[in-house]
Amino acid sequence: MSDYTIIGKRMPRVDSRAKVMGKAKFTADLKLPGMLVGKIKRSPHAHARIVNIDISKAMALDGVKSVVTGKDTEGVKWGVFAYTRDQEFIQTQKVRYIGDEVAGVAAVDEETALKALDLIDVEYEELPPVFDPMEAMASETELIHEDFPNNVNIHVNIDTGNVDENFEKAHYIREDTYVAPEESYFQAEPYAIVARFDHEDCLEVWCPNGGPHMKSKPLSNAFKIPLHKVKIRKITIGGAFGGRSEICPVDYICALLAKKTKKPVKIEFTREENTIATRQGHAMITTHKTGVDKEGHVLARETTCYMDGGAYSSTGPIATSVPFLSMEQAYRMGSVRYNGYRVYTNKPIRGMIRTHGRGFACGLDTQLDIIADHLGIDPVEMRLRNSRQPGEYTSTKSFVDSCAMDETIHKAVEKSGFKEKWGKLPPFHGIGIGTNSVQTGFPMGIRGGSQSFIKFNEDGEATVMSGVVDNGQGNDNMLVQIAAEELGLLPEDIHLVSADTETTSSDPGSYSQVSTFVGGQAVQIAAKNCKEKLFAVAAKVLKVEPKTLVAKNRLIFVKDDPEKSISIKKVVRISLLNFTSVNAEGGYWPKVDMKREWVKNPYGQMCEAFSFGTTIVEVKVDPDTGQVEVLEVTAAQDVGYGLNPLILEGQFEGSIAMGGQGGMLTEYHEWKDGRCINPTMLDYKLPLACDMPPKINSIIVESIDPKGPYGAKEAGMSIAMSAAQGYSAAVSNAIGVFMDSFPLTPDKILTAIKNKEKQDQKV
Amino acid sequence: MEKILITLHINDKPCEVMVYPNDTLLEVLRDELDLTGSKESCGEGVCGSCTIQMDGKPVRSCLTLAMEAQGTRIKTVEGLANEEELSDLQQSFIDHGAVQCGFCTPGMLISADALLNENPRPDKKTIRKALAGNICRCTGYAKIIEAVAHTNNPQESCPDCITGSKTGSKPNKIQGE
Amino acid sequence: MRLPRFDYLGPDTLEEALDLLAVHREDAKILAGGTDLLVRMKKGLLQPKFLISLKALNELSYITQEEDHIKIGARTPLADIIDSDLIKDKAFALSQACEKIGAASIQHFKGTIGGNILQDNRCHHYNQSDFLRSGRQACHKDGGKICYAREDADRCNSTCQSDGATALMALGAGITLATKGGQRQVDLASFYTNDGIMPFACESHELLTEISIPVQGALSAYKRLAYRSAIDYPIVCAGVLLQPPKSQTNDIDEARIVVGAMGRSPLYLAQASSSLKGKKLSDTDAFKNAAELSMNSSAAFAVHNVGATLEYRCAMVSEMVFKALVQAAQSVKE
């Protein structure tokens, strides 16, 4: 490990300079000659039939260049999965949520485009809407999608067998229900898209995305042009957090407007549109039934979860599964039965989100604390008795190779002083622990692997091509760091061409948590292949065996005799003069069970590695107002290997803010008749600088995964989830009440405190 | 509605530009003057991504009429560096890992710069208050606060406080060449 | 998000501004910092033909003491009020209130005390974009006949969330409204119509020019509750004033308790206030009683329209009032 020159170091990111200078271009910053402004007409009704659309007045408005409706499409329904094709890009028959797309306009400026929207006459016949998933499942409700009876979009059933027998054997059983409403990503950058058809009839698109290849294929299908003519371009992206990973109507509409007007078209979402017309997190009602033996080992578990999916499927199968999968990875469960139902409602669409199922996870962990309390075990011990160990299989039969879950628990406990504090703090002062696990990817069929290509320029510097996208988490830097390390160059010698579907190969996308494991590894392999070629040439020049050589600091030299060296630049030039290439490619495909499928066959090897993490939180609750003051957060994650501790710490801290501070204390959506009444940054409460805890400890634990690049696994999501669990546990501990409704806003905390006071007085 | 010619003083340079009365300063900066560093993230004066300095004080440019910016000295993120040489604050942001997606960064830098000009060595509590009007979704603020605190006050205990740079303005020495 | 079109008027003096107001009246709106006005215009809630800007009217930005009154120009930035030792010393509730408004980057240019007092009433059903308000009947404040915050309500129940106004009413402040050719002084307490649609009792050609706070050696404090420690409007707030008699004993001669963010205007609570007359500054039981009376009085007015639950906000009224009373009492100079 200490042999590394660049890997493992706190290296500032390669993309930071452009960002601090204000030079980095985000989609909305782009200006192309002749560019038009696009706007979308959206349904103001939650559920209605489209009777007629009249665009004549809009078309006649001076400055309007094109108006498109469902009539301009073929009415084909799209879906992330073949069995979830339920959404037209522009609705022709029905609208299913307030915000659903019914038309698009391209005009010379924003004012004209907005006026044109007002001039589009849409006649609706309102239908009875349904906003509650339980109501939606009842048979009398008008179906939102004709092909989905009882409005059940997805049903994931996992049953490892013997569940009921094992419940019989249990010493103690608890059944509890936990609820959490939806939350939103609130990426700093509101969604925007620029599209144009160029002189070769190629479609060029810039937009924030969680994987450009996820956007290019559907556009290729929709416009019936081959993939090599669809160019999703690299652009600086202002956050994704699990969103922006699939094609959505505005992408199609923008490209269609560009096609019709023969001009570039830019559509910028308002903050409100970003909240209601992209994706949100699912609201969930989760019932966990857990049976344990006398020592607190979980023998059996039955979990049923109803998820409010909103109006369309999106990545439904994934979102319905991951909350469960994270927990089965983190904990042994003996035998388990899981039924996850994703239900349609007439609300904005829900998708995958970084904190995958805050109520689900917090509920499971809270229940472990309740059981621990009953059995007289402390929460840490309870975790250790059930924690995932290396060499085990998860309930759905994924082999877990590297796993340092216990180490994360022990280190977090030690740093936070948990043992000294738990049970010994003054009233309304609490400490809590949460643990979780995240998979590095899932079987993605044809897009499960990543390929990289590296070319050398004659000045000895390199261009690295990779399909990996950077949403702000630091993936660009990760790729450059890996390439530099392997090639023996310095980071500034490397130019990265990434996330551009014209030049870079397919990649699973950042939302699948494999950017490092699969994408980074592909770059590592490509670089190693380059190095082999460089060494072959250098060996001849230095008259040594290639296996004696190493590359560092722009030099290739004999490891045990550094004086015998040659610069990489010279080697490249010699190769070119001798008609040899030192360019190389590399690819990585994780060995997963290709037959595993979210719904049809949710068993088998899910991915090659899992990350594990623990977050311990210490809080003080004001018993008069229910407000929470977070004193200290300690996050420890088994990331496999810390490629760049500076970036990892940033990921931990950001995860704590999103999953814990916001996700557990202030973030939720409120509704009135299907209308989101807090879509803005004022009314949806993201944590501010002055709200964050003063002390955050980040502990990087390394299990050195045998398959991961340098042993690295994943680091962007696990802490968001365990932070939510830790916050919840801490507040519950502080007030002496196990909470079951999230987020833990002051009113809920206060009510819990008052109810406990009344109960204590009765005793 | 007619366009009016106004003169804005931006980053120490006068700029003449034609504006409508209902143009905000943010729109004029981005659309007319190609200064796209300042961003729109909420449009209603909450998030701080549009923050610029007016006579040294941080201001929401999305709620400032372009016409009302006349007669003031405006500084945007593009004016923090001296040509290609970054300011100490900008360099500190890079070194401390305070930049992730970068969307909030221009506004953060402007607010922090305004603070440091009045109070070169603020404590963390003061920094949090000064940055309370700048929302970040990626970093959890920790490294931003540290970057600002250490700009004029580097700490021995901080592994990221270095003079010069690892990447960025000053390239590393070439070895072995 | 673009602003709708308007004609911009930039008078150089107060006189010019009043002339313009007299001519344009309802067709014009006053632009100070714009944090309330411009946001509502972007959401399509109003579309004035003219904006009359106070930018050049530096004569309306001042903090002075004249005999037994502190005079504050309406266009004084919140940052100036926060920095003022005079206000910290003699009108502490206002200093505390202003500190909580917005954030540092709003308090310098965008936030003015006049603007804060005159910010329109708010409701999470009303303060939405054009789009989110379409597809349903308009509410009272939006020109319709329905209230989404309180079922079957025949009137608008939007809420006054002004920190400044709550503190100032507790301080017994008065305001000056100027017109072309004249002006009038009004007690802030009489300035409210208790109507959600038009909360202020002033004509369209009147301009708020000055706030006047009586200085009588009183003790004051302000407490507010919000989700976050910056940016947010209060979900409940309380300003209190305790007037010890001139003999400087520890007895309360007069008390003023004002609760904000609960009703259509800041609520001066007469019963709760008078319950403290003759009580000692150390009488926390009397404070608790006054706090409870405050809660009971103001709960009747509140509806669920500013975030947080109604029950919670009502319960917090007594917390805020109690805490403010304790703080005011403790600020007595030995």
CSV table of N, CA, C and O in Angstrom, one decimal, chain A residues 583-624:
chain,number,residue,atom,x,y,z
A,583,ASN,N,-1.0,2.3,-27.1
A,583,ASN,CA,-2.4,2.5,-26.7
A,583,ASN,C,-2.9,1.2,-26.2
A,583,ASN,O,-2.5,0.1,-26.7
A,584,ALA,N,-3.9,1.2,-25.4
A,584,ALA,CA,-4.5,-0.1,-24.9
A,584,ALA,C,-5.9,0.2,-24.4
A,584,ALA,O,-6.3,1.3,-24.1
A,585,GLU,N,-6.7,-0.9,-24.4
A,585,GLU,CA,-8.0,-0.9,-23.8
A,585,GLU,C,-8.1,-1.8,-22.6
A,585,GLU,O,-7.2,-2.6,-22.4
A,586,GLY,N,-9.1,-1.7,-21.9
A,586,GLY,CA,-9.3,-2.6,-20.7
A,586,GLY,C,-10.8,-2.6,-20.4
A,586,GLY,O,-11.5,-1.6,-20.5
A,587,GLY,N,-11.3,-3.7,-19.9
A,587,GLY,CA,-12.7,-3.7,-19.5
A,587,GLY,C,-12.9,-4.6,-18.3
A,587,GLY,O,-12.0,-5.4,-18.0
A,588,TYR,N,-13.9,-4.3,-17.6
A,588,TYR,CA,-14.2,-5.1,-16.4
A,588,TYR,C,-15.7,-5.4,-16.4
A,588,TYR,O,-16.6,-4.5,-16.5
A,589,TRP,N,-16.0,-6.7,-16.2
A,589,TRP,CA,-17.4,-7.1,-16.1
A,589,TRP,C,-17.5,-7.9,-14.8
A,589,TRP,O,-16.9,-9.0,-14.7
A,590,PRO,N,-18.2,-7.5,-13.8
A,590,PRO,CA,-18.3,-8.2,-12.6
A,590,PRO,C,-19.0,-9.6,-12.8
A,590,PRO,O,-19.9,-9.6,-13.6
A,591,LYS,N,-18.5,-10.6,-12.1
A,591,LYS,CA,-19.1,-11.9,-12.3
A,591,LYS,C,-20.3,-12.0,-11.4
A,591,LYS,O,-20.2,-12.2,-10.1
A,592,VAL,N,-21.5,-11.8,-11.9
A,592,VAL,CA,-22.7,-11.8,-11.2
A,592,VAL,C,-23.6,-12.9,-11.8
A,592,VAL,O,-23.3,-13.4,-12.9
A,593,ASP,N,-24.7,-13.2,-11.1
A,593,ASP,CA,-25.6,-14.2,-11.6
A,593,ASP,C,-26.5,-13.4,-12.6
A,593,ASP,O,-27.4,-12.7,-12.2
A,594,MET,N,-26.3,-13.7,-13.9
A,594,MET,CA,-27.0,-13.0,-14.9
A,594,MET,C,-28.5,-13.4,-14.9
A,594,MET,O,-29.3,-12.7,-15.6
A,595,LYS,N,-28.8,-14.5,-14.2
A,595,LYS,CA,-30.2,-14.9,-14.2
A,595,LYS,C,-31.0,-14.2,-13.1
A,595,LYS,O,-32.2,-14.3,-13.0
A,596,ARG,N,-30.2,-13.5,-12.2
A,596,ARG,CA,-30.9,-12.8,-11.1
A,596,ARG,C,-31.7,-11.6,-11.7
A,596,ARG,O,-31.2,-10.9,-12.5
A,597,GLU,N,-32.9,-11.5,-11.3
A,597,GLU,CA,-33.8,-10.5,-11.7
A,597,GLU,C,-34.6,-9.9,-10.5
A,597,GLU,O,-35.0,-10.7,-9.7
A,598,TRP,N,-34.9,-8.7,-10.5
A,598,TRP,CA,-35.5,-8.0,-9.4
A,598,TRP,C,-36.8,-8.7,-8.9
A,598,TRP,O,-37.0,-8.9,-7.8
A,599,VAL,N,-37.6,-9.0,-9.9
A,599,VAL,CA,-38.9,-9.5,-9.6
A,599,VAL,C,-39.0,-11.0,-9.9
A,599,VAL,O,-39.5,-11.8,-9.0
A,600,LYS,N,-38.6,-11.4,-11.0
A,600,LYS,CA,-38.8,-12.9,-11.4
A,600,LYS,C,-37.9,-13.8,-10.7
A,600,LYS,O,-38.3,-15.0,-10.4
A,601,ASN,N,-36.7,-13.4,-10.4
A,601,ASN,CA,-35.7,-14.3,-9.7
A,601,ASN,C,-34.8,-13.5,-8.8
A,601,ASN,O,-33.6,-13.3,-9.2
A,602,PRO,N,-35.3,-13.1,-7.7
A,602,PRO,CA,-34.4,-12.2,-6.9
A,602,PRO,C,-33.4,-12.9,-6.0
A,602,PRO,O,-33.2,-12.6,-4.9
A,603,TYR,N,-32.8,-13.9,-6.6
A,603,TYR,CA,-31.8,-14.7,-5.9
A,603,TYR,C,-30.5,-14.9,-6.7
A,603,TYR,O,-30.6,-14.8,-7.9
A,604,GLY,N,-29.4,-15.0,-6.1
A,604,GLY,CA,-28.2,-15.2,-6.8
A,604,GLY,C,-27.2,-14.1,-6.6
A,604,GLY,O,-27.5,-13.2,-5.9
A,605,GLN,N,-26.0,-14.2,-7.1
A,605,GLN,CA,-25.0,-13.3,-6.8
A,605,GLN,C,-25.4,-11.9,-7.4
A,605,GLN,O,-25.5,-11.7,-8.6
A,606,MET,N,-25.5,-11.0,-6.5
A,606,MET,CA,-26.0,-9.7,-6.8
A,606,MET,C,-24.9,-8.8,-7.4
A,606,MET,O,-25.0,-8.1,-8.4
A,607,CYS,N,-23.7,-8.9,-6.8
A,607,CYS,CA,-22.6,-8.1,-7.2
A,607,CYS,C,-21.4,-8.7,-6.6
A,607,CYS,O,-21.5,-9.7,-5.8
A,608,GLU,N,-20.2,-8.2,-6.8
A,608,GLU,CA,-19.0,-8.8,-6.3
A,608,GLU,C,-18.6,-8.3,-5.0
A,608,GLU,O,-17.7,-8.9,-4.3
A,609,ALA,N,-19.1,-7.2,-4.6
A,609,ALA,CA,-18.6,-6.6,-3.3
A,609,ALA,C,-19.7,-5.8,-2.6
A,609,ALA,O,-20.5,-5.2,-3.3
A,610,PHE,N,-19.6,-5.7,-1.3
A,610,PHE,CA,-20.5,-4.9,-0.6
A,610,PHE,C,-19.7,-4.0,0.4
A,610,PHE,O,-18.7,-4.4,0.9
A,611,SER,N,-20.2,-2.8,0.5
A,611,SER,CA,-19.6,-1.9,1.5
A,611,SER,C,-20.4,-2.0,2.8
A,611,SER,O,-21.6,-2.4,2.8
A,612,PHE,N,-19.8,-1.7,3.9
A,612,PHE,CA,-20.5,-1.8,5.2
A,612,PHE,C,-20.1,-0.6,6.1
A,612,PHE,O,-19.0,-0.1,6.0
A,613,GLY,N,-21.1,-0.1,6.8
A,613,GLY,CA,-20.8,1.1,7.6
A,613,GLY,C,-21.6,1.3,8.8
A,613,GLY,O,-22.7,0.7,8.9
A,614,THR,N,-21.0,2.0,9.7
A,614,THR,CA,-21.7,2.3,11.0
A,614,THR,C,-21.7,3.8,11.3
A,614,THR,O,-20.6,4.5,11.0
A,615,THR,N,-22.8,4.3,11.7
A,615,THR,CA,-22.8,5.7,12.1
A,615,THR,C,-23.3,5.9,13.5
A,615,THR,O,-24.4,5.3,13.8
A,616,ILE,N,-22.6,6.5,14.4
A,616,ILE,CA,-23.0,6.8,15.7
A,616,ILE,C,-23.3,8.3,15.9
A,616,ILE,O,-22.4,9.1,15.5
A,617,VAL,N,-24.4,8.6,16.5
A,617,VAL,CA,-24.8,10.0,16.6
A,617,VAL,C,-25.1,10.3,18.0
A,617,VAL,O,-25.7,9.5,18.8
A,618,GLU,N,-24.7,11.5,18.5
A,618,GLU,CA,-25.0,12.0,19.8
A,618,GLU,C,-25.8,13.3,19.7
A,618,GLU,O,-25.4,14.2,19.0
A,619,VAL,N,-26.9,13.3,20.4
A,619,VAL,CA,-27.8,14.5,20.3
A,619,VAL,C,-28.3,14.9,21.7
A,619,VAL,O,-28.2,14.2,22.7
A,620,LYS,N,-28.8,16.2,21.7
A,620,LYS,CA,-29.5,16.7,22.8
A,620,LYS,C,-30.8,17.2,22.3
A,620,LYS,O,-30.9,17.8,21.3
A,621,VAL,N,-31.9,16.8,23.1
A,621,VAL,CA,-33.2,17.2,22.6
A,621,VAL,C,-33.7,18.2,23.7
A,621,VAL,O,-33.6,18.1,24.9
A,622,ASP,N,-34.3,19.3,23.1
A,622,ASP,CA,-34.9,20.3,24.0
A,622,ASP,C,-36.3,19.8,24.4
A,622,ASP,O,-37.2,19.8,23.6
A,623,PRO,N,-36.5,19.5,25.7
A,623,PRO,CA,-37.8,18.9,26.0
A,623,PRO,C,-39.0,19.9,26.0
A,623,PRO,O,-40.1,19.5,26.0
A,624,ASP,N,-38.7,21.2,25.8
A,624,ASP,CA,-39.7,22.1,25.8
A,624,ASP,C,-40.2,22.4,24.3
A,624,ASP,O,-41.3,22.7,24.1
